[in-house]
mmCIF file of C-alpha atoms in Angstrom:
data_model
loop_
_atom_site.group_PDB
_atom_site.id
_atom_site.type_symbol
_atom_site.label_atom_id
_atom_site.label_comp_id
_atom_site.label_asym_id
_atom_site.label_seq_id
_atom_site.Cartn_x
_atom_site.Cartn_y
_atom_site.Cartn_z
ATOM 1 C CA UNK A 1 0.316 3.198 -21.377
ATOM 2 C CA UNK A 2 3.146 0.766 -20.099
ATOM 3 C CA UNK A 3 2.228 -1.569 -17.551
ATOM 4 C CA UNK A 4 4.347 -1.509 -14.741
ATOM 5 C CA UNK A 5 6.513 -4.429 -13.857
ATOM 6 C CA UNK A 6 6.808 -3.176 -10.451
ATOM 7 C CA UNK A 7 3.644 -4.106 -10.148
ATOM 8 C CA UNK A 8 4.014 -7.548 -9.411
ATOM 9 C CA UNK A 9 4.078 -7.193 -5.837
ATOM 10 C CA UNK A 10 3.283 -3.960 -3.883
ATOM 11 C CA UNK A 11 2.644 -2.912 -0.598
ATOM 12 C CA UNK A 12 -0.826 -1.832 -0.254
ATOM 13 C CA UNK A 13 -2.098 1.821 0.342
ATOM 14 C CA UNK A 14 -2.967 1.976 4.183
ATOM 15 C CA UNK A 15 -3.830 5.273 6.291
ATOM 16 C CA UNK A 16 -1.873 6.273 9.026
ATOM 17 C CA UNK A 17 0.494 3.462 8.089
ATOM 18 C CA UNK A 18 2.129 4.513 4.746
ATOM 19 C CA UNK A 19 3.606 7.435 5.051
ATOM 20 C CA UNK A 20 6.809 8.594 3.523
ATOM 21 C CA UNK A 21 8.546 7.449 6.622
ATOM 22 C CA UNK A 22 7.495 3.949 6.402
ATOM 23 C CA UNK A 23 8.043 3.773 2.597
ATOM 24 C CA UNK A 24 11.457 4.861 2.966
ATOM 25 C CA UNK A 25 11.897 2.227 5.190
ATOM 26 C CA UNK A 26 10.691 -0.556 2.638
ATOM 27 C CA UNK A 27 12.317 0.598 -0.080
ATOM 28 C CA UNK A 28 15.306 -0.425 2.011
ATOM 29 C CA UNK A 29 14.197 -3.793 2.120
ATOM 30 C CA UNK A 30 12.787 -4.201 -1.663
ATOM 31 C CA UNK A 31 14.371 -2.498 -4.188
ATOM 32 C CA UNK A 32 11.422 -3.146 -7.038
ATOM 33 C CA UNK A 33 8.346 -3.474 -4.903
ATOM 34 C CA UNK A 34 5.707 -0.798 -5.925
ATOM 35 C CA UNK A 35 4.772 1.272 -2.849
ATOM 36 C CA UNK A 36 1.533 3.147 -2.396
ATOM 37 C CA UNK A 37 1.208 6.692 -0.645
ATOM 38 C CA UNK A 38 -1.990 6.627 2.244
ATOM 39 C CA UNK A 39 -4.846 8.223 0.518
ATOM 40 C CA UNK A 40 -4.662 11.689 -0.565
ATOM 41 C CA UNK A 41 -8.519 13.617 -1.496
ATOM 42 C CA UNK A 42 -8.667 15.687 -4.484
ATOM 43 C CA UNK A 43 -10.163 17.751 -2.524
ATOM 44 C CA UNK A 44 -7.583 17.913 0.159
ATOM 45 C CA UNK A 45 -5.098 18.949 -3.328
ATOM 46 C CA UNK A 46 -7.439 21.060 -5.101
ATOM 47 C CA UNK A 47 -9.324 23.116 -3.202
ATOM 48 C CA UNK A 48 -7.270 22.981 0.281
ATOM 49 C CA UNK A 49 -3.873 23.501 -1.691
ATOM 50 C CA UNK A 50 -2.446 20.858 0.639
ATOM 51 C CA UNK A 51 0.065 20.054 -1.370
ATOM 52 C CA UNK A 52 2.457 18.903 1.152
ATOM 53 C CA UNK A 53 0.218 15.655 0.873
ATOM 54 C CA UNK A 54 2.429 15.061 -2.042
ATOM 55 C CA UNK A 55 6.039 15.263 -0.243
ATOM 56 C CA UNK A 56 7.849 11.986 -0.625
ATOM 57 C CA UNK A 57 12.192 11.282 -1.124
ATOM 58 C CA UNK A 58 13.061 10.128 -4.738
ATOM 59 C CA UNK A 59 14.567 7.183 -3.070
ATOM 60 C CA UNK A 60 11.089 5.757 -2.795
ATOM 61 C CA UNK A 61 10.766 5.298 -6.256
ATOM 62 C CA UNK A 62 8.818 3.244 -7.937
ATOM 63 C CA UNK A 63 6.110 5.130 -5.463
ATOM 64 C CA UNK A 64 2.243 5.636 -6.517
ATOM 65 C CA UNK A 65 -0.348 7.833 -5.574
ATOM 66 C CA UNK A 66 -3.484 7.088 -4.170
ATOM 67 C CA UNK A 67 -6.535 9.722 -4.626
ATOM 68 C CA UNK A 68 -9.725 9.671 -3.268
ATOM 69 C CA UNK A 69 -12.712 10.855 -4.708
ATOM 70 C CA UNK A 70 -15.798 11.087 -7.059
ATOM 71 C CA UNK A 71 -15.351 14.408 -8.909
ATOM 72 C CA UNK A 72 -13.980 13.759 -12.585
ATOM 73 C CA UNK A 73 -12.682 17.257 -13.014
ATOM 74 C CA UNK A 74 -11.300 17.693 -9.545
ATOM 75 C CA UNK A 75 -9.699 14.177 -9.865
ATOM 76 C CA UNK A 76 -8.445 15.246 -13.542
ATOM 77 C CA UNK A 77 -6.154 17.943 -11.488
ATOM 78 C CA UNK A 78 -5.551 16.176 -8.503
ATOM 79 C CA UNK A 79 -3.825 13.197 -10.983
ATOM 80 C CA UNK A 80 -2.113 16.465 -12.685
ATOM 81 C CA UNK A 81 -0.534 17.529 -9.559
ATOM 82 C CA UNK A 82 0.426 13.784 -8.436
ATOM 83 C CA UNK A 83 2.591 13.383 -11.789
ATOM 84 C CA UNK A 84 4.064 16.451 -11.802
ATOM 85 C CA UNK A 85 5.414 15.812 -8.612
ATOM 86 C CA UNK A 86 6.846 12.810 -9.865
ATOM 87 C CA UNK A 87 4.657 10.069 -8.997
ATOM 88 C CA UNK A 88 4.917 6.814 -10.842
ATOM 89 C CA UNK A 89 1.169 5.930 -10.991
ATOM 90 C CA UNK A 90 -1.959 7.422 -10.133
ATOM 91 C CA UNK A 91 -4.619 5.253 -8.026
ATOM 92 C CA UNK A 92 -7.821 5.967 -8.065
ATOM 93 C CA UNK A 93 -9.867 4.633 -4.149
ATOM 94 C CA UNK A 94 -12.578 2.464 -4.796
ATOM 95 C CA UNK A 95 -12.070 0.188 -1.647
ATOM 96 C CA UNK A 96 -12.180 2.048 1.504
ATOM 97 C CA UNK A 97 -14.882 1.693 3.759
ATOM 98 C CA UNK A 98 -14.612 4.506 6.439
ATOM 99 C CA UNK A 99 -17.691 6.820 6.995
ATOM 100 C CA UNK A 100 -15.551 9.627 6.589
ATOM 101 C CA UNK A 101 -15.215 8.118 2.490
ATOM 102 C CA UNK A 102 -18.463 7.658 2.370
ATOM 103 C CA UNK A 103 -19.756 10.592 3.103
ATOM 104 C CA UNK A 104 -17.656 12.361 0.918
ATOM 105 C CA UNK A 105 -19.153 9.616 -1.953
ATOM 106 C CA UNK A 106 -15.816 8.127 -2.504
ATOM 107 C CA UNK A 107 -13.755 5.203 -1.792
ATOM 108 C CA UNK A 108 -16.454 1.481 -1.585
ATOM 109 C CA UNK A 109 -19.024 3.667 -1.795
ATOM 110 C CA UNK A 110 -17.919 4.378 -5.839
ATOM 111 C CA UNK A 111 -18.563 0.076 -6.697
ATOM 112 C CA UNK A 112 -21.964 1.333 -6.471
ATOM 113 C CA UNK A 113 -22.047 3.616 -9.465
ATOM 114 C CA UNK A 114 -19.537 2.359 -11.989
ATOM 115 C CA UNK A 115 -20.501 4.494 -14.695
ATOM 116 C CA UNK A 116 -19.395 7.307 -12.655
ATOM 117 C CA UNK A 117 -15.722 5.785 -11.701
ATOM 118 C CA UNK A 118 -15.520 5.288 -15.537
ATOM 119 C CA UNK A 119 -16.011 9.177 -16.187
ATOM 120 C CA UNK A 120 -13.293 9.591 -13.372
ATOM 121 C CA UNK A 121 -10.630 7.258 -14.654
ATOM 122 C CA UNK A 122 -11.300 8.743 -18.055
ATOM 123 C CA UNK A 123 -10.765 12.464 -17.088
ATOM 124 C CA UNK A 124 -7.495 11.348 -14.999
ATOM 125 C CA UNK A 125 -6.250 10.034 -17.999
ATOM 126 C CA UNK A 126 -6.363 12.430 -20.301
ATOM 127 C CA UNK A 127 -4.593 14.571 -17.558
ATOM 128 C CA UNK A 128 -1.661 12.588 -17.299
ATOM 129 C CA UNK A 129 0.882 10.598 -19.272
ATOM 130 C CA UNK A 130 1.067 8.309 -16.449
ATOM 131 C CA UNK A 131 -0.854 5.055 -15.606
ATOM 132 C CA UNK A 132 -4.220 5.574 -13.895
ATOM 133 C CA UNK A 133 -5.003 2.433 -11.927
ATOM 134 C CA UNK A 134 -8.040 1.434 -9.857
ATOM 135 C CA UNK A 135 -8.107 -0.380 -6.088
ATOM 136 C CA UNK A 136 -11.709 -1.759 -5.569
ATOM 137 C CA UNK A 137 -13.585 -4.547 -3.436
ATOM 138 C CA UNK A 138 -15.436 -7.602 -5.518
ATOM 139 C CA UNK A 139 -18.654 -5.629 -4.232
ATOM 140 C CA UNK A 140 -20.490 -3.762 -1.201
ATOM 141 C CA UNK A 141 -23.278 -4.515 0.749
ATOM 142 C CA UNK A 142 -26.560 -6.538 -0.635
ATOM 143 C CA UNK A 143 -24.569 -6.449 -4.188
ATOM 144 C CA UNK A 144 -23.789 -10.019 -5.422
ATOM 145 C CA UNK A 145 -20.212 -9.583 -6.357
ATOM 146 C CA UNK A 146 -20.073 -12.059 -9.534
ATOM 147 C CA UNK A 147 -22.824 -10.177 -11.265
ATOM 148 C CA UNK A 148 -21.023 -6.559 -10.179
ATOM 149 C CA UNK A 149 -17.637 -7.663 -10.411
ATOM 150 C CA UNK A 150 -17.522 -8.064 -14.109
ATOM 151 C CA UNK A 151 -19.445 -4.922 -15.258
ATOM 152 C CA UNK A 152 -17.291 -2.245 -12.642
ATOM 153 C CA UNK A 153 -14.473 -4.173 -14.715
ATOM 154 C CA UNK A 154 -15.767 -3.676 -17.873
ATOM 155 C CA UNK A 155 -16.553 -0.235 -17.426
ATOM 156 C CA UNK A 156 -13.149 0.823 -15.922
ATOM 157 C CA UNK A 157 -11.255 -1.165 -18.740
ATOM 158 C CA UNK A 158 -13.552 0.907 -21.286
ATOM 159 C CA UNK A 159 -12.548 4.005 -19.605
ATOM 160 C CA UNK A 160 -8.976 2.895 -20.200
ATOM 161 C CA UNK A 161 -7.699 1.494 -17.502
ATOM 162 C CA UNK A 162 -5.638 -1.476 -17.996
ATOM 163 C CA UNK A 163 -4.304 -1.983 -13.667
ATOM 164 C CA UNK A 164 -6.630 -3.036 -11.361
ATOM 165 C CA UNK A 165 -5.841 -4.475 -7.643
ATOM 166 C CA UNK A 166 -8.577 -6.131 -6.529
ATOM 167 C CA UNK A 167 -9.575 -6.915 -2.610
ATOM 168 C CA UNK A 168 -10.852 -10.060 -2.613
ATOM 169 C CA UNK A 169 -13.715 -8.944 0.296
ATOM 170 C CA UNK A 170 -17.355 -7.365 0.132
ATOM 171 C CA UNK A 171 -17.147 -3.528 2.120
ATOM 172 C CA UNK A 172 -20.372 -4.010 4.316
ATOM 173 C CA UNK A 173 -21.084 0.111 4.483
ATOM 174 C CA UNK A 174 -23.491 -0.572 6.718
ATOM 175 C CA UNK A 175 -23.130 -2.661 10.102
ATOM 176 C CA UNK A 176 -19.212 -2.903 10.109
ATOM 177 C CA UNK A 177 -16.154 -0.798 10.866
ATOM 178 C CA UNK A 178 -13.499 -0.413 9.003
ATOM 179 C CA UNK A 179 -11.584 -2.653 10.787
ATOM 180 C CA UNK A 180 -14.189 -5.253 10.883
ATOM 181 C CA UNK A 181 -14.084 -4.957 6.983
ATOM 182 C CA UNK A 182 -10.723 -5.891 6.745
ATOM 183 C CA UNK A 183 -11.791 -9.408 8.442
ATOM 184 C CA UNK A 184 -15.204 -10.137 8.712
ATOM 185 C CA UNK A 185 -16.111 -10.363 5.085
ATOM 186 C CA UNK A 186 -15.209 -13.963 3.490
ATOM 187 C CA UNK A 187 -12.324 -13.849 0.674
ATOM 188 C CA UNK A 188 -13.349 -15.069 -2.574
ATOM 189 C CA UNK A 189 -10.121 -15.760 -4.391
ATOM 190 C CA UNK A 190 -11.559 -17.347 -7.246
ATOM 191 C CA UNK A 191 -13.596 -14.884 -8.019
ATOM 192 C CA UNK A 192 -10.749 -12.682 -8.868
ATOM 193 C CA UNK A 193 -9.230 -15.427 -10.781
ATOM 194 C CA UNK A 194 -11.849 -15.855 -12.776
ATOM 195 C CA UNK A 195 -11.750 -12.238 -13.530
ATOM 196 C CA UNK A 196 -8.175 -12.697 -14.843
ATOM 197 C CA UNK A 197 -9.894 -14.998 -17.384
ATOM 198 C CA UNK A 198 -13.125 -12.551 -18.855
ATOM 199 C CA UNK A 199 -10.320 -9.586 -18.966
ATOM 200 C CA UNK A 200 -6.950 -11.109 -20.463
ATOM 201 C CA UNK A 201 -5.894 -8.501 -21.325
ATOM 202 C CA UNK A 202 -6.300 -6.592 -18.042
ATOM 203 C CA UNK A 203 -3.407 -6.499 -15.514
ATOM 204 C CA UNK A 204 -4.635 -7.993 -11.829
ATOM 205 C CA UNK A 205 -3.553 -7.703 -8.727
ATOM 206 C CA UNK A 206 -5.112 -9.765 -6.019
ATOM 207 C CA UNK A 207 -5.635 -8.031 -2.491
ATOM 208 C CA UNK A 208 -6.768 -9.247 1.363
ATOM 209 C CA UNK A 209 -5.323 -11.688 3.844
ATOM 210 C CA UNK A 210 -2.228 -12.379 2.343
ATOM 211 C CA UNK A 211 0.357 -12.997 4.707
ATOM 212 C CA UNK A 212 3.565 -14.528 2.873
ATOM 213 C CA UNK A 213 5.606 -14.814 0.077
ATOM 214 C CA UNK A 214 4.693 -18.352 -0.714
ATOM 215 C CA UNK A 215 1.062 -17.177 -1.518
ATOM 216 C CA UNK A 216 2.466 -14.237 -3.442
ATOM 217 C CA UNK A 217 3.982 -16.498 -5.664
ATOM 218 C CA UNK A 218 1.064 -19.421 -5.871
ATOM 219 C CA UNK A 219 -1.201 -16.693 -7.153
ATOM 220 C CA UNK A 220 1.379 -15.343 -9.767
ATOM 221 C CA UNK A 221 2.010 -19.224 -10.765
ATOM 222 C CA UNK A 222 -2.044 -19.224 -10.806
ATOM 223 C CA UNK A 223 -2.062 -16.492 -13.786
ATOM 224 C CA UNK A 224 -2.463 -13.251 -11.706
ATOM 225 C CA UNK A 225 -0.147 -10.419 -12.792
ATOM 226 C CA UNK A 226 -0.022 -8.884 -9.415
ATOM 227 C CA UNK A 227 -0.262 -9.645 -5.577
ATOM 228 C CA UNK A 228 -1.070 -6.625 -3.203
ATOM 229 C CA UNK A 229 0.245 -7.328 0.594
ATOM 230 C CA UNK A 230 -1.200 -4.691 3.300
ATOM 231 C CA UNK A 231 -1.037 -5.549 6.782
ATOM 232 C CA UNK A 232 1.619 -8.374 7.073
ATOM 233 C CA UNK A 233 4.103 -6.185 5.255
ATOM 234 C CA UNK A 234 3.536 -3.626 7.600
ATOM 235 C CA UNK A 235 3.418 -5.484 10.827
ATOM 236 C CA UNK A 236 5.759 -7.491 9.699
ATOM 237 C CA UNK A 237 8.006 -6.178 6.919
ATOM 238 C CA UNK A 238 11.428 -9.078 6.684
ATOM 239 C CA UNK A 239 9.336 -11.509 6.070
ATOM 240 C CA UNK A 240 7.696 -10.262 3.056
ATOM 241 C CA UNK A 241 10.067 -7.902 1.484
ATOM 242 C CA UNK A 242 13.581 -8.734 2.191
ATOM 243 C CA UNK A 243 13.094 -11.794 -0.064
ATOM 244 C CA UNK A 244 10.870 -10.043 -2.683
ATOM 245 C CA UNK A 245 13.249 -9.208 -4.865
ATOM 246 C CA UNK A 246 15.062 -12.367 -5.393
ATOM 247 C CA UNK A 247 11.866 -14.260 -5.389
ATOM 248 C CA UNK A 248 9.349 -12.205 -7.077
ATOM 249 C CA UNK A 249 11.083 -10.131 -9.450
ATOM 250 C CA UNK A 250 14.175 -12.629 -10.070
ATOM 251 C CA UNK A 251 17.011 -10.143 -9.442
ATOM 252 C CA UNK A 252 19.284 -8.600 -6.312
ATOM 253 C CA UNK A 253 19.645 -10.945 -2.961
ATOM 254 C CA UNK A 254 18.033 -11.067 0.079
ATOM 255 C CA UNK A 255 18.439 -8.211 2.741
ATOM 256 C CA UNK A 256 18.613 -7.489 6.346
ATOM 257 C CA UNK A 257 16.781 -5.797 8.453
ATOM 258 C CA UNK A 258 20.475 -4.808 10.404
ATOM 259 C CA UNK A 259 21.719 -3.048 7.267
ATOM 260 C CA UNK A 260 18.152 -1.385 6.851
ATOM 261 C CA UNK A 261 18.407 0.331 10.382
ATOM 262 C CA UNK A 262 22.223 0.996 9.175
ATOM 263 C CA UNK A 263 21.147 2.856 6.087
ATOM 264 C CA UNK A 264 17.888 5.013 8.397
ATOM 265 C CA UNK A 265 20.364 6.693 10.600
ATOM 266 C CA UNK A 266 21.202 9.245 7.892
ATOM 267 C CA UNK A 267 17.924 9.901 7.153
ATOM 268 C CA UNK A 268 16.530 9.823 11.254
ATOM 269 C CA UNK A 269 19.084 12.555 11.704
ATOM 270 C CA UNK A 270 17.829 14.484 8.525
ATOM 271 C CA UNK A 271 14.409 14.319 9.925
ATOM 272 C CA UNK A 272 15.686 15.605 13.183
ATOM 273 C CA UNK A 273 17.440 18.729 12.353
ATOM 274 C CA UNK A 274 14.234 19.245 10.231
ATOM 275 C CA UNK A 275 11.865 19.324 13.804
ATOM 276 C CA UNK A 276 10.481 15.918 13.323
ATOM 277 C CA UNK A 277 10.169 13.678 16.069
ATOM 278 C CA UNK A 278 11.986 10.099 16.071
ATOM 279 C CA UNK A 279 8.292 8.195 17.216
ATOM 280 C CA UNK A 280 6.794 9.520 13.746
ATOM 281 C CA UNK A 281 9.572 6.884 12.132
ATOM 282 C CA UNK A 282 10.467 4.302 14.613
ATOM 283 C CA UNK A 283 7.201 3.950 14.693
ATOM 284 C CA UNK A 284 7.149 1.618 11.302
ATOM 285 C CA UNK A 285 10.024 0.348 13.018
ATOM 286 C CA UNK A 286 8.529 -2.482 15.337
ATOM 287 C CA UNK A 287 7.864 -5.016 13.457
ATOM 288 C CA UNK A 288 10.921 -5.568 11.544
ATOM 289 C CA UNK A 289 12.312 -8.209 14.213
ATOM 290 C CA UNK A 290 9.022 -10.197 13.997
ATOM 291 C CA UNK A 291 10.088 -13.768 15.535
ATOM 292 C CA UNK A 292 13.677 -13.225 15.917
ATOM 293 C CA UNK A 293 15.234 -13.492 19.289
ATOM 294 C CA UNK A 294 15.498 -9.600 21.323
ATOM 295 C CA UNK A 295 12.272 -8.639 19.258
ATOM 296 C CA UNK A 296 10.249 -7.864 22.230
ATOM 297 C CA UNK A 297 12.914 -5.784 23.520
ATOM 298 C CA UNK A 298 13.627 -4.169 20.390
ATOM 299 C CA UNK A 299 10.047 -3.134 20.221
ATOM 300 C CA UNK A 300 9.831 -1.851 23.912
ATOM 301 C CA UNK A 301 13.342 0.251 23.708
ATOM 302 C CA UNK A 302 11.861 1.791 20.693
ATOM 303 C CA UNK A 303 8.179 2.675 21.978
ATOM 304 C CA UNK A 304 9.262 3.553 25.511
ATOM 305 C CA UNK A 305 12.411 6.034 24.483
ATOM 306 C CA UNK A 306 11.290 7.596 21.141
ATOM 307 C CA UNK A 307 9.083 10.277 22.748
ATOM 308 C CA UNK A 308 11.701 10.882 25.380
ATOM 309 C CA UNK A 309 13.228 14.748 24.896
ATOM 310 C CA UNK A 310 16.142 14.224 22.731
ATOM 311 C CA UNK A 311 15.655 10.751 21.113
ATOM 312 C CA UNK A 312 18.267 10.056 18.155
ATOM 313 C CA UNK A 313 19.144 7.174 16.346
ATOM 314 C CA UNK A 314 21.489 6.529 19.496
ATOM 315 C CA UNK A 315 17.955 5.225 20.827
ATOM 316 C CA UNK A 316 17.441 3.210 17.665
ATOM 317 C CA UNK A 317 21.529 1.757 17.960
ATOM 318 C CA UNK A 318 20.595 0.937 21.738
ATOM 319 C CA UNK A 319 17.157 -1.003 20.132
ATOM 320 C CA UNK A 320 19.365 -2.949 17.753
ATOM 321 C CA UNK A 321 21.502 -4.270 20.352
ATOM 322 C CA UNK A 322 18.466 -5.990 21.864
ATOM 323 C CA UNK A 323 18.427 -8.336 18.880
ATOM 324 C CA UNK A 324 20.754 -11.269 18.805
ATOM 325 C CA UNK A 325 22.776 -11.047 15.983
ATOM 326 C CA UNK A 326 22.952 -14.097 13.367
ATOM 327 C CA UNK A 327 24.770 -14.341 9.907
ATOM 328 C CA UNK A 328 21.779 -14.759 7.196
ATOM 329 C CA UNK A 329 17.949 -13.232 7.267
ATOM 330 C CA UNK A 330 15.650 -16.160 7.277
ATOM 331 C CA UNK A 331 14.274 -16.100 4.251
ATOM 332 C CA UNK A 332 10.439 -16.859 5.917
ATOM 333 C CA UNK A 333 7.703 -17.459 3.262
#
């Protein structure tokens, strides 16, 4: 299996955030970052035939897919259908903490049996020709992650998998939300590093609370392989990948946000004629002015007009004019 190079930085998979919409919109920004569908279940694939789950534009690419799920053999043909769609990667959940996962025994629930994520990487793998990766927390609950840290590892590198991105929090199932799991638990960066050194060989990314560029590239100076950025390159999207592919992956030049909204008319308008509705893109569309003069405006044009009867990018052209134009991106770290 070849390791993706892509994989250096990527934009973490986030529900209700990354749709195709919003990767479109980054792969604008960042030609080589590796972008992450929102979680798709097996299930959802397999035995609801949703398999408009799997709709994405080629101009994503390099694009992965996220599954969720505990079922070997329903994950074997879930990770079918993902690469014959034309998916780069499949990733396999075993970091989400939402009831919903855990009641369907995936997702944080799965650092808990690691014997059992094994025997699902394993039958994805001989399904498909295409890397199977892994997304996981250091640990859940009353677990003490530098005891269960290295054996999940070990098992999931036995099973064959040579990608992992790792968040750098405990999922407390019990007693937090969701969104109190994405704060609440302390990072342990070194833990993760010292993963790097009992698996060599294994390709890491680390995940959680990374918020710049600069940090991106201490931890690939520090001997990571890859570094995972979820809600500051949503929220706010110039500022991590506009640069990325100058400074991470050593090739292209910096781009704007201006020539991004340029290039989304086209595919607004396609999106249009199809029955969409302009909020369900726009809607990534906020936080691309982060800090630059007219943002505020930007950001209230867009969410007060896009539901409006009739919203085009003429809306969108009107929101750009909000911003005050200047020569170069700021290349913020």
């Amino acid at each position: 299996m070849q390791i993706n190079q892509h994989a250096r930085l990527s934009c973490a998979p986030m529900m209700d955030w990354t749709d195709r919409h919003c990767r479109y919109l980054h792969r604008l920004l960042s030609t080589h970052t590796l972008l992450y569908t929102e979680m798709v279940t097996s299930a959802a694939l397999v035995r609801g035939q949703a398999l408009h789950l799997l709709d994405y534009s080629q101009a994503e690419h390099p694009v992965a897919l996220q599954l969720g799920g505990s079922d070997p053999k329903e994950l074997a043909v879930a990770a079918r259908l993902g690469a014959e769609a034309g998916y780069c990667e499949i990733n396999l959940n075993v970091g989400c903490p939402s009831d919903r996962v855990q009641s369907g025994c995936f997702g944080a629930v799965l650092m808990e049996q690691p014997a059992l994520v094994a025997q699902c990487v394993s039958a994805m793998q001989r399904a498909v020709s295409i890397p199977v990766t892994v997304k996981c927390r250091i640990g859940v609950d009353d677990q003490i992650p530098e005891e269960v840290l290295p054996e999940f590892l070990a098992r999931v590198v036995g099973a064959g998998c040579e990608r992992v991105s790792v968040h750098a929090r405990k999922a407390w199932l019990q007693g937090l939300s969701p969104k109190e799991n994405r704060d609440i638990p302390p990072l342990d960066y070194d833990l993760v590093m010292r993963m790097k050194g009992l698996f060599p060989n294994l390709h890491i990314s680390i995940n959680g609370g990374i918020t710049s560029l600069d940090q991106a590239e201490a931890f690939l100076e520090a001997g990571l392989d890859g570094v995972m950025i979820g809600r500051a390159a949503y929220h706010d999207p110039a500022a991590i990948l506009c640069a990325a592919d100058p400074r991470i992956f050593g090739t292209g030049t910096v781009t704007r946000p201006e020539d991004a909204i340029t290039q989304m008319l086209p595919y607004i308008e396609a999106h249009l004629t199809a029955g969409g509705k302009l909020g369900q893109i726009t809607r990534h569309m906020l936080g691309l002015f982060t800090g630059r003069p007219g943002a505020r405006a930007w950001r209230r044009v867009l969410s007060e007009g896009a539901h409006r009867p009739g919203a085009g990018p003429e809306l969108v052209l009107e929101a750009l004019r909000q911003i005050a134009p200047r020569d170069g991106l700021q290349q913020t770290g």
